[in-house]
XYZ file of C-alpha atoms in Angstrom:
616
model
C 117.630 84.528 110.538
C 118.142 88.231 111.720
C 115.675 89.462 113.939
C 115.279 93.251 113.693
C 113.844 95.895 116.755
C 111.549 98.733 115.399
C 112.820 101.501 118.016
C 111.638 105.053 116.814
C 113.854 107.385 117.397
C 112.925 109.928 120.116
C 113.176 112.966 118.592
C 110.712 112.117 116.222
C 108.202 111.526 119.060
C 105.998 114.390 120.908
C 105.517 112.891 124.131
C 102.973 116.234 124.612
C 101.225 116.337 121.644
C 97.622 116.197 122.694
C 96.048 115.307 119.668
C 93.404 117.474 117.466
C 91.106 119.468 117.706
C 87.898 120.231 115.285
C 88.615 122.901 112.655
C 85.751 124.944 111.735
C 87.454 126.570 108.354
C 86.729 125.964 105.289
C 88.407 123.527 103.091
C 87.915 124.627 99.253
C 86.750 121.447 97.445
C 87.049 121.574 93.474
C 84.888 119.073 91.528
C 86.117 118.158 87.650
C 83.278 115.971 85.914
C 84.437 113.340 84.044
C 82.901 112.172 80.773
C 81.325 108.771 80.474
C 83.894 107.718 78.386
C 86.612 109.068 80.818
C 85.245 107.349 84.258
C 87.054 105.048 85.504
C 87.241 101.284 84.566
C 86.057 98.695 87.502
C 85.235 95.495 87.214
C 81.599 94.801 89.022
C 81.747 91.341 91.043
C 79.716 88.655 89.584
C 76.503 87.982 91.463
C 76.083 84.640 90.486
C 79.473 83.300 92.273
C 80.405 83.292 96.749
C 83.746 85.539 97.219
C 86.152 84.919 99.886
C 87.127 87.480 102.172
C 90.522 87.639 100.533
C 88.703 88.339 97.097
C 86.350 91.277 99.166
C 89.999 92.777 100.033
C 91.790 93.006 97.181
C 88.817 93.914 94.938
C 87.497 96.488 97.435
C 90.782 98.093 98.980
C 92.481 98.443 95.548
C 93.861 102.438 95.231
C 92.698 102.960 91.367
C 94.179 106.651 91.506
C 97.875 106.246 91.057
C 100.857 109.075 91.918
C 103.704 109.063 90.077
C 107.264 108.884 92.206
C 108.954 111.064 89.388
C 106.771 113.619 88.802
C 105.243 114.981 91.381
C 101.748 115.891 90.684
C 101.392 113.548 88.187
C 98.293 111.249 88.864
C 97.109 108.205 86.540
C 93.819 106.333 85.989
C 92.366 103.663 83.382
C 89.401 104.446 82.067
C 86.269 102.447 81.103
C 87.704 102.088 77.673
C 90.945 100.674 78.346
C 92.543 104.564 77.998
C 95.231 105.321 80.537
C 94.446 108.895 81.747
C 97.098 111.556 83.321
C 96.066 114.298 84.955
C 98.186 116.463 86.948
C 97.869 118.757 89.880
C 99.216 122.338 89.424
C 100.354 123.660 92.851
C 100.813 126.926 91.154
C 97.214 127.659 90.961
C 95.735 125.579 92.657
C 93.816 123.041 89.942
C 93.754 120.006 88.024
C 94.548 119.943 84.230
C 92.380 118.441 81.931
C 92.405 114.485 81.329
C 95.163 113.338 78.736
C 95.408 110.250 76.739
C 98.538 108.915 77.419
C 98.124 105.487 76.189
C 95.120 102.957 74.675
C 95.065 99.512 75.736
C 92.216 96.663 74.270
C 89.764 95.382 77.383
C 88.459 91.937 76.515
C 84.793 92.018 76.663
C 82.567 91.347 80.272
C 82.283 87.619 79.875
C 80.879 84.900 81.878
C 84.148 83.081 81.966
C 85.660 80.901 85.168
C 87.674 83.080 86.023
C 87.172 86.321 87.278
C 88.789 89.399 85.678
C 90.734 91.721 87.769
C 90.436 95.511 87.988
C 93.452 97.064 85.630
C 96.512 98.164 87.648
C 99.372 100.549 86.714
C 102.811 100.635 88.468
C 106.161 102.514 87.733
C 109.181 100.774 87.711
C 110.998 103.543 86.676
C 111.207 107.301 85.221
C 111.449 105.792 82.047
C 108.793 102.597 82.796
C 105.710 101.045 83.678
C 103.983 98.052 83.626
C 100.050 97.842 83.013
C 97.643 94.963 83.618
C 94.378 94.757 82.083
C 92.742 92.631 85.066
C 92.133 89.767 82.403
C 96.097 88.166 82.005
C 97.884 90.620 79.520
C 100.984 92.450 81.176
C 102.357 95.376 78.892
C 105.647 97.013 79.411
C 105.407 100.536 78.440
C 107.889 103.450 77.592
C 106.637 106.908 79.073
C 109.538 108.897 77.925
C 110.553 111.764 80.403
C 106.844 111.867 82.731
C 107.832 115.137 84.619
C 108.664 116.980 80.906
C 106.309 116.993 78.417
C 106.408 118.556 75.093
C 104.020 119.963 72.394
C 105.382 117.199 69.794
C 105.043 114.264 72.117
C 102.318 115.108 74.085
C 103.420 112.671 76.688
C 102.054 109.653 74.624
C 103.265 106.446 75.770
C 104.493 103.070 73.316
C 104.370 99.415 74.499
C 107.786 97.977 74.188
C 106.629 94.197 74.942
C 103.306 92.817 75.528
C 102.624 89.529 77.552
C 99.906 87.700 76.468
C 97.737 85.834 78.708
C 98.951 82.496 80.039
C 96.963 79.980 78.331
C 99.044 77.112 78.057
C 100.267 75.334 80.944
C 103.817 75.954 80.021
C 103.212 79.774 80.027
C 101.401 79.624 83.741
C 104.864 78.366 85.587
C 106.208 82.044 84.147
C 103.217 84.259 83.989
C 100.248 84.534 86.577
C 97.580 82.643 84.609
C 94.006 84.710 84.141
C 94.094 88.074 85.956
C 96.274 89.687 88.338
C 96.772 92.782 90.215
C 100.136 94.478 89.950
C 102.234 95.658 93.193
C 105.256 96.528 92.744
C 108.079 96.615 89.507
C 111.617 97.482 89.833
C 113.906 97.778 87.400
C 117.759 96.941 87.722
C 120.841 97.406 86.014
C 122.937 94.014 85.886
C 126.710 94.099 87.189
C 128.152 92.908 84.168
C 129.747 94.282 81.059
C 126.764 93.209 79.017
C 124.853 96.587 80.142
C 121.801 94.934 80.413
C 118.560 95.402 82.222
C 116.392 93.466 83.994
C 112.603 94.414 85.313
C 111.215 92.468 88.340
C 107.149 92.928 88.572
C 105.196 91.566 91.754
C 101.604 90.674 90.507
C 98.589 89.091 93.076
C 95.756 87.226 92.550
C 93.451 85.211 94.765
C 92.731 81.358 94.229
C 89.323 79.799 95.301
C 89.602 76.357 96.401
C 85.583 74.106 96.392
C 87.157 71.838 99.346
C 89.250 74.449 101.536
C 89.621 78.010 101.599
C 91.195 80.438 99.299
C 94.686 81.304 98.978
C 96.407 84.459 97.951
C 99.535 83.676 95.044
C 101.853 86.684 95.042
C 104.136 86.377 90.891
C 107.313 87.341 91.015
C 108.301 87.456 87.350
C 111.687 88.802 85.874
C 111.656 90.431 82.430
C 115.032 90.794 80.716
C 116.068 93.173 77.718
C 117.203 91.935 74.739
C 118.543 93.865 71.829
C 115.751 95.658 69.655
C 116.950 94.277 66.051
C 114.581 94.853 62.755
C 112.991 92.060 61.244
C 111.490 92.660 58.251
C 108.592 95.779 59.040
C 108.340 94.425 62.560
C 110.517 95.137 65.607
C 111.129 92.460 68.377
C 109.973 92.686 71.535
C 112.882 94.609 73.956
C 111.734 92.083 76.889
C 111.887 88.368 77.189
C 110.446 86.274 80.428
C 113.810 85.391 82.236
C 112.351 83.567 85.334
C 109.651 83.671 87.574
C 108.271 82.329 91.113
C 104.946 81.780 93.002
C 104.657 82.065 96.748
C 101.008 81.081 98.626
C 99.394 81.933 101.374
C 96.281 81.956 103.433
C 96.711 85.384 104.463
C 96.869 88.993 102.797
C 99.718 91.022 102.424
C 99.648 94.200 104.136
C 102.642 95.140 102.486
C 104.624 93.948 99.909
C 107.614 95.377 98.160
C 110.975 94.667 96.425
C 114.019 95.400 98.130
C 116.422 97.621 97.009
C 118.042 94.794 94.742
C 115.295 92.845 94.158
C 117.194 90.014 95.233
C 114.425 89.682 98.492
C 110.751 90.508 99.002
C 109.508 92.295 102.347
C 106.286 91.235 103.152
C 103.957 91.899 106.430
C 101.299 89.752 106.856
C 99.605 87.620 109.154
C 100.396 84.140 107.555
C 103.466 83.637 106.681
C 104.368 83.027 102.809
C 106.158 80.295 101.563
C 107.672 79.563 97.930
C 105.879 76.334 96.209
C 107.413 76.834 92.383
C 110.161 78.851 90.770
C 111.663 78.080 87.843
C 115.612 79.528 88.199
C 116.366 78.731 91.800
C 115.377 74.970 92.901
C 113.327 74.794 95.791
C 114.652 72.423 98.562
C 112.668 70.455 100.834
C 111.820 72.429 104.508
C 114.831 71.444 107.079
C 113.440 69.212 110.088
C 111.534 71.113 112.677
C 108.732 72.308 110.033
C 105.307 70.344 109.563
C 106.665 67.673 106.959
C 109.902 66.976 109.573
C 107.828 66.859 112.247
C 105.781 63.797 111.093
C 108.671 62.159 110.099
C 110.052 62.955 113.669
C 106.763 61.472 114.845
C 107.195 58.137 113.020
C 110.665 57.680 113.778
C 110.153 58.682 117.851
C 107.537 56.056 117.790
C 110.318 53.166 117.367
C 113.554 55.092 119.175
C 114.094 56.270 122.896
C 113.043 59.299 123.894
C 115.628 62.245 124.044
C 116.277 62.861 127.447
C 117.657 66.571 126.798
C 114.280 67.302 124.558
C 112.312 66.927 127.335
C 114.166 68.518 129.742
C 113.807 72.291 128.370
C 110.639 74.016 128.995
C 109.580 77.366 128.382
C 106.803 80.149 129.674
C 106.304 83.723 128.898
C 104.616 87.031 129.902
C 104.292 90.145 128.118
C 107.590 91.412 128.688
C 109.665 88.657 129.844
C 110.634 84.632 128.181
C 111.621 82.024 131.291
C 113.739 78.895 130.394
C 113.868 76.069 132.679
C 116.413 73.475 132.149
C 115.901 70.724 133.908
C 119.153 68.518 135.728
C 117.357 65.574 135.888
C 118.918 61.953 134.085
C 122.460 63.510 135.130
C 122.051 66.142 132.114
C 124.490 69.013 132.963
C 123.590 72.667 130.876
C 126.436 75.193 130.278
C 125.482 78.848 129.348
C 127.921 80.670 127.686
C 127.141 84.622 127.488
C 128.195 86.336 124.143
C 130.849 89.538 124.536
C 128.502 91.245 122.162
C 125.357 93.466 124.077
C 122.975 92.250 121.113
C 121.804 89.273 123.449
C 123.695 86.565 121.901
C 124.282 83.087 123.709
C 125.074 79.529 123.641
C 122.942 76.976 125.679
C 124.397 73.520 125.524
C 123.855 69.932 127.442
C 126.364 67.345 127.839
C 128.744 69.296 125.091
C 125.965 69.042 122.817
C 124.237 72.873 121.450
C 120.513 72.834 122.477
C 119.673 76.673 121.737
C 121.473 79.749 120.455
C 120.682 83.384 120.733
C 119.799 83.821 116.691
C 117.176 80.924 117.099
C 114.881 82.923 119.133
C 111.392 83.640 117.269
C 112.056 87.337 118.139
C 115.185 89.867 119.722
C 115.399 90.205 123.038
C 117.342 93.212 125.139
C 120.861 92.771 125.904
C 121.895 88.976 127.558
C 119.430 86.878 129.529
C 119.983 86.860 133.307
C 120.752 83.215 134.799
C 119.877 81.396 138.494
C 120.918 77.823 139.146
C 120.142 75.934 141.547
C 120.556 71.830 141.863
C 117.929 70.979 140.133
C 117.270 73.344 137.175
C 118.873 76.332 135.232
C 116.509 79.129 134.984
C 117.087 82.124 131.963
C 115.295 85.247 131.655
C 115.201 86.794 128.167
C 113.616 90.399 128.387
C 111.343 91.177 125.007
C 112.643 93.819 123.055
C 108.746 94.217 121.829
C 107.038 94.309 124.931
C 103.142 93.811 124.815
C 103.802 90.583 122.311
C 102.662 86.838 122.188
C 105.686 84.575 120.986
C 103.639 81.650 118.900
C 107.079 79.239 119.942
C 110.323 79.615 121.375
C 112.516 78.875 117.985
C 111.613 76.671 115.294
C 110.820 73.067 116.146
C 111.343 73.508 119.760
C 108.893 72.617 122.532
C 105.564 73.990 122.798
C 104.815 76.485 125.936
C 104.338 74.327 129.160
C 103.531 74.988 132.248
C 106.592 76.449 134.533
C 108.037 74.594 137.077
C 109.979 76.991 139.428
C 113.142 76.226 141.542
C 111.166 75.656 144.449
C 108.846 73.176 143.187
C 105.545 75.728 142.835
C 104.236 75.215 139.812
C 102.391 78.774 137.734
C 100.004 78.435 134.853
C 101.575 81.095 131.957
C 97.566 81.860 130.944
C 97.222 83.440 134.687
C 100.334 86.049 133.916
C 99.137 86.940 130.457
C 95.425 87.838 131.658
C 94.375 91.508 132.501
C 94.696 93.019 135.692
C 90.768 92.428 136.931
C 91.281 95.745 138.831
C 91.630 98.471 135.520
C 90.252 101.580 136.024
C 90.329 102.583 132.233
C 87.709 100.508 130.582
C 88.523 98.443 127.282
C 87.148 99.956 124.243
C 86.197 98.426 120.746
C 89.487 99.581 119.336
C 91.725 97.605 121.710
C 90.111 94.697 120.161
C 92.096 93.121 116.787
C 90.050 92.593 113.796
C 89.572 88.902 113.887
C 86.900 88.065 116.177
C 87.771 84.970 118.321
C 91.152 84.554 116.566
C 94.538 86.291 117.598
C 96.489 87.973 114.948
C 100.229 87.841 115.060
C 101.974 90.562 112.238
C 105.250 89.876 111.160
C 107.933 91.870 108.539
C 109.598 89.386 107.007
C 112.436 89.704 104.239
C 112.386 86.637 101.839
C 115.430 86.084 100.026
C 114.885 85.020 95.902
C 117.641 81.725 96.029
C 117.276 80.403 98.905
C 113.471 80.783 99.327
C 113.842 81.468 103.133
C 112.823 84.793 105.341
C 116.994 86.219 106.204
C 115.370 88.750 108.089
C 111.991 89.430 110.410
C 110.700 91.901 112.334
C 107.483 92.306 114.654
C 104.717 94.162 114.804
C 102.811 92.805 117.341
C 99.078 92.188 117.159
C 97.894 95.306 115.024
C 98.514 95.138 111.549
C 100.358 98.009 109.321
C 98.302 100.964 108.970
C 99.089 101.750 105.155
C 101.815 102.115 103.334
C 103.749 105.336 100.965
C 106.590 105.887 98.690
C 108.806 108.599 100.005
C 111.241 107.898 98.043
C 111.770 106.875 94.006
C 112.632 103.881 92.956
C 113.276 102.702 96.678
C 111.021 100.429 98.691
C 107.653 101.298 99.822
C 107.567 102.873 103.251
C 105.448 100.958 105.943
C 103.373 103.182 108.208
C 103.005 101.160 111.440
C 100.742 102.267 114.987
C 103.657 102.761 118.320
C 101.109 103.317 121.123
C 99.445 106.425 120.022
C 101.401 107.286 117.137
C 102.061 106.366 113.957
C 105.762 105.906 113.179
C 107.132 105.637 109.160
C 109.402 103.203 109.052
C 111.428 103.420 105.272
C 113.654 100.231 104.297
C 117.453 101.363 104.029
C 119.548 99.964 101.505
C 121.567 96.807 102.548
C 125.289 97.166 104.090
C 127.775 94.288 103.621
C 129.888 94.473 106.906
C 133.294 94.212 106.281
C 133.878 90.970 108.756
C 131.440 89.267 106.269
C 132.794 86.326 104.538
C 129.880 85.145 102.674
C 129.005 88.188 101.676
C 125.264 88.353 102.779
C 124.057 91.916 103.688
C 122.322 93.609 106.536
C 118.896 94.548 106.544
C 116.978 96.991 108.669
C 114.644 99.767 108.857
C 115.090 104.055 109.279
C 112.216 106.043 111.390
C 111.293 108.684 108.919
C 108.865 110.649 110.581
C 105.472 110.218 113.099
C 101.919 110.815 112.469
C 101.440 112.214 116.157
C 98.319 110.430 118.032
C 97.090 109.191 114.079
C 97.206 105.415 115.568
C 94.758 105.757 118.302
C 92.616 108.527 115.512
C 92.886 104.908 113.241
C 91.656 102.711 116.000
C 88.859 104.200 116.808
C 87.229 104.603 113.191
C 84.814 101.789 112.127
C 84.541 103.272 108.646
C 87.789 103.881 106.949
C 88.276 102.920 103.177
C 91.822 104.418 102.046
C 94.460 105.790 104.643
C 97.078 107.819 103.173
C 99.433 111.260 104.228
C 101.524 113.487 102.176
C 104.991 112.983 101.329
C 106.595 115.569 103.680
C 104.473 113.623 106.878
C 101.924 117.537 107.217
C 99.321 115.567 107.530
C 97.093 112.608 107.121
C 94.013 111.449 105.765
C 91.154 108.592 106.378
C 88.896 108.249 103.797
C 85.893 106.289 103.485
C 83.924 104.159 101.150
C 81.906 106.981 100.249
C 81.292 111.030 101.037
C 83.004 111.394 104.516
C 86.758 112.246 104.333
C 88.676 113.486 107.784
C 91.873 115.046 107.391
C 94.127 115.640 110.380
C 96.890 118.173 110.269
C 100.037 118.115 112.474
C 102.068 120.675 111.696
C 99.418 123.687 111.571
C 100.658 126.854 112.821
C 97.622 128.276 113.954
C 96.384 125.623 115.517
C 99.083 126.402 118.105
C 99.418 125.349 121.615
C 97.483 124.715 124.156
C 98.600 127.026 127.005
C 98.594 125.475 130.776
C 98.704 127.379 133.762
C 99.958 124.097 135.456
C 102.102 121.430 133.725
C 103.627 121.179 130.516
C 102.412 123.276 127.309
C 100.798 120.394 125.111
C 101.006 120.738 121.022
C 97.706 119.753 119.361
C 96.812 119.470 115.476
C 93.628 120.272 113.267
C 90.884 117.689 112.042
C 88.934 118.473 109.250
C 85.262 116.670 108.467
C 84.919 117.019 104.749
C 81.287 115.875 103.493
C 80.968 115.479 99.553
C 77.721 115.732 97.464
C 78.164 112.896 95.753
C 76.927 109.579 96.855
C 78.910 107.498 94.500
C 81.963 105.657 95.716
C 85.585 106.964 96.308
C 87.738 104.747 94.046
C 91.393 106.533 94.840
C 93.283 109.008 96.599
C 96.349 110.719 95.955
C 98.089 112.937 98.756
C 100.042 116.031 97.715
C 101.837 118.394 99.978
C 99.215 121.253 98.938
C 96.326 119.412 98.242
C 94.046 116.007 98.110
C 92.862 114.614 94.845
C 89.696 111.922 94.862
C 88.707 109.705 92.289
C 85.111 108.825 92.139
C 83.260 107.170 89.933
C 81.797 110.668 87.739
C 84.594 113.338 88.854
C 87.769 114.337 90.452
C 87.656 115.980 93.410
C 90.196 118.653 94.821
C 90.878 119.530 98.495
C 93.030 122.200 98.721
C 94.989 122.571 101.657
C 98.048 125.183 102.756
C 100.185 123.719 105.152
C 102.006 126.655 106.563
C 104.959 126.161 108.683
């Protein structure tokens, strides 16, 4: 596994930027009424059933106002009666067009059924593309024609090229997500072969309740291939077939989750990890020894066989910046440490010839090689954390748990002393320096999990606070991951895997590109207790925290007049504009779409405009 540093670059960073100030202008707010028949469609829990908290977050959090990557302006909805609805946003005078029918789908009727629908969903998965979920178990793969040109003949209308039925039958259910779903993410990808064929990859989500233990989310990763569109009779076969598919559980939510640029791997950031349990191309093999099923099997065979003397020798302590190894001499055990010529931090620990530890075990990266002192009695290495301010749950994989340090001289230190406060702070904690489990600490990890061999090739950490949102820059690329760095909030895009040439198995490289900061936007985050939808717009002017209902602040960062604040003394510090925005209406805000020029809501009767000029 490939451990990979977030370092934003530095001249993306405004060490002086002292934040924002309140903006007394007005911000023109346009309200189009929608008709009862165009409102939106959501699905109203039932009262009669107890939803987990992973069921409250994906039913609550989902954005039902969707922006197309390919036409910019373009914004899509699904209506109470199954219609898909485009509007679009004309920057040329500042307004929304009328609703257009682009597309009629057939909503099963409410039902008191086990299973509880799903709000409908509606991603791209190319210009040409999209896939569309009805929230009950029917997937339909759609042909929109050229979105950003539309014509007086077509009208923009678009035609269903393969529809997936619900998966009834428990055949079906290993390939398609049985009952509802909620789609993320669809990418479509031309094969390397001289068949010319095409093959779309769909992420879909749903939430499992469990009577005897607590939910789980189930992420579907489906693969739909074409097939040649032949005439049969008056009917025309379905262009897509179900190629493959694969389930992966967990008890935790995905912050973010995205294909990569191949769809070979899936990034995902969440605070429990993900594993595979079924897919039906790619056998799943058992979990190498260190995990929880090798460990009991450890267990039962340690209970008949001498203990490892070497095992119990190494022991391990941290503090927020620094990882100590002790390596004890003891039972005639003699370590060697052999440095790497490469400044990533590699190494080689071994005892009595045999390896114990190497630098690309490590739970995390570390910064450059660890420093050694030896004495007769114990090896001692210092690894410095590349992410300072971070907990590491375990050393590597199966290795021993954190212990209390013995030190060359015989003084023992408990680690829980070096990782509490200073008692003497002057700054006093505040409720957002607090996570958002109470009594539990939260651990956020990037993680990139490859499709064959059902294990993460690549991770990256984020520490204790969890992604702040997430945007497409960038067509038919990977979803950008907005992510707090102190004050800030840095945009970290995905970059499209390199095979380096001394590769001989021909895996690729993975890592992430600073796009652009949301100056002092992290600590603006941390310190709101209502916030519904975060979002910015695509050139990074500014950002936006919405909440469930009326309130919406809006904080510009690249607002000329907003200027600078002039010193007398000390440096000149940059600041930005906020924006309080109260709406009339009392219904709920149901989506948000951020253009350059302007902020479109969804609410439950209307579409509301915020018109904004960002002048440079």
């Amino acid at each position: 596994m490939r451990y990979t540093e977030l370092r934003p670059d530095p001249q993306l960073l405004k060490p002086n930027y002292g934040g924002f100030k309140l903006s007394l202008d007005t911000v023109p707010v346009l309200r189009t009424e929608l008709q009862p028949s165009h409102r939106p469609n959501r699905v109203r829990p039932n009262p009669q059933r107890q939803y987990s908290y992973l069921h409250a977050r994906l039913f609550g959090l989902q954005n039902h106002l969707v922006r197309d990557p390919w036409a910019t302006g373009c914004l899509y909805y699904v209506d109470v009666s199954g219609t898909v609805q485009r509007v679009q946003y004309q920057s040329t005078v500042g307004r929304l067009s009328a609703c257009c029918p682009v597309y009629r789908m057939t909503l099963p009727p409410q039902s008191t059924e086990s299973s509880d629908p799903y709000n409908a969903s509606l991603v791209f998965a190319s210009d040409r593309l999209c896939l569309l979920a009805d929230g009950h178990g029917t997937i339909s793969v759609l042909h929109t024609g050229n979105r950003s040109v539309v014509t007086a003949t077509t009208n923009g209308t678009w035609v269903a090229e393969c529809v997936l039925p619900r998966a009834d039958r428990e055949e079906d259910s290993r390939l398609l997500p049985a009952a509802g779903s909620v789609l993320l993410d669809a990418r479509l990808v031309q094969l390397d072969d001289s068949s010319n064929r095409q093959q779309l990859h769909c992420i879909a989500v749903q939430v499992e309740h469990f009577p005897t233990k607590p939910s789980e989310t189930v992420l579907h990763w489906f693969v739909l291939e074409q097939q040649q569109r032949q005439p049969a009779g008056d009917a025309v076969l379905d262009g897509w077939t179900v190629r493959s598919s694969c389930q992966l559980r967990s008890g935790g939510f995905p912050r973010y989750c995205s294909l990569d640029y191949d769809c070979t791997g899936l990034l995902l950031a969440s605070d429990k990890p993900f594993t595979f349990t079924e897919d039906t191309e790619y056998p799943i093999e058992p979990e190498p020894s260190g995990t929880a099923a090798g460990e009991k099997a450890t267990q039962r065979d340690a209970s008949d066989a001498p203990a490892d003397p070497v095992a119990g020798a190494l022991s391990w302590s941290q503090t927020m910046t620094d990882i100590k190894i002790c390596c004890s001499k003891r039972d005639g055990i003699g370590w060697q440490f052999e440095p790497a010529a490469e400044p990533d931090g590699s190494f080689q620990l071994t005892a009595n010839g045999q390896p114990v530890l190497a630098g690309s075990q490590l739970f995390a990266a570390i910064n450059g090689p660890p420093s050694t002192s030896e004495t007769d009695t114990v090896l001692e290495l210092v690894l410095e954390k590349a992410v300072k301010e971070s907990v590491w749950p375990h050393l590597y994989p199966g290795g021993p748990a954190e212990t209390i340090v013995t030190s060359s001289d015989g003084r023992e230190e408990e680690v829980a002393d070096e990782l509490l406060p200073a008692p003497d702070l002057d700054a006093m904690l505040e409720e957002c320096d607090f996570g958002d489990a109470e009594g539990e600490e939260q651990y956020f990890t990037l993680e990139r999990l490859d499709r064959q061999t059902h294990r993460a090739t690549d991770r990256a950490s984020l520490g204790s606070q969890p992604p702040l949102f997430t945007m497409r820059l960038q067509p038919g690329a990977p979803t950008a991951i907005v992510v707090r760095h102190h004050v800030d909030a840095c945009v970290w895009q995905p970059i499209r895997p390199v095979v380096p040439s001394t590769s001989t198995t021909g895996s690729s490289t993975w890592n992430l590109q600073h796009e652009g900061t949301l100056h002092t936007f992290g600590y603006v985050q941390a310190s709101k207790r209502q916030q519904k939808y975060l979002a910015a717009a695509p050139d990074l002017g500014y950002a936006a925290i919405c909440e469930s209902e009326r309130m919406v602040s809006i904080y510009r960062l690249n607002y000329r007049t907003s200027g600078v604040l002039h010193r007398r003394h000390g440096p000149q510090v940059s600041v930005g504009q906020q924006h309080l925005i109260f709406l009339e209406d009392t219904s709920e805000i149901l989506g948000i779409c951020c253009e350059n020029e302007a902020i479109v809501l969804l609410l439950e009767g209307a579409l509301v405009t915020l018109q904004l000029t960002i002048e440079e």
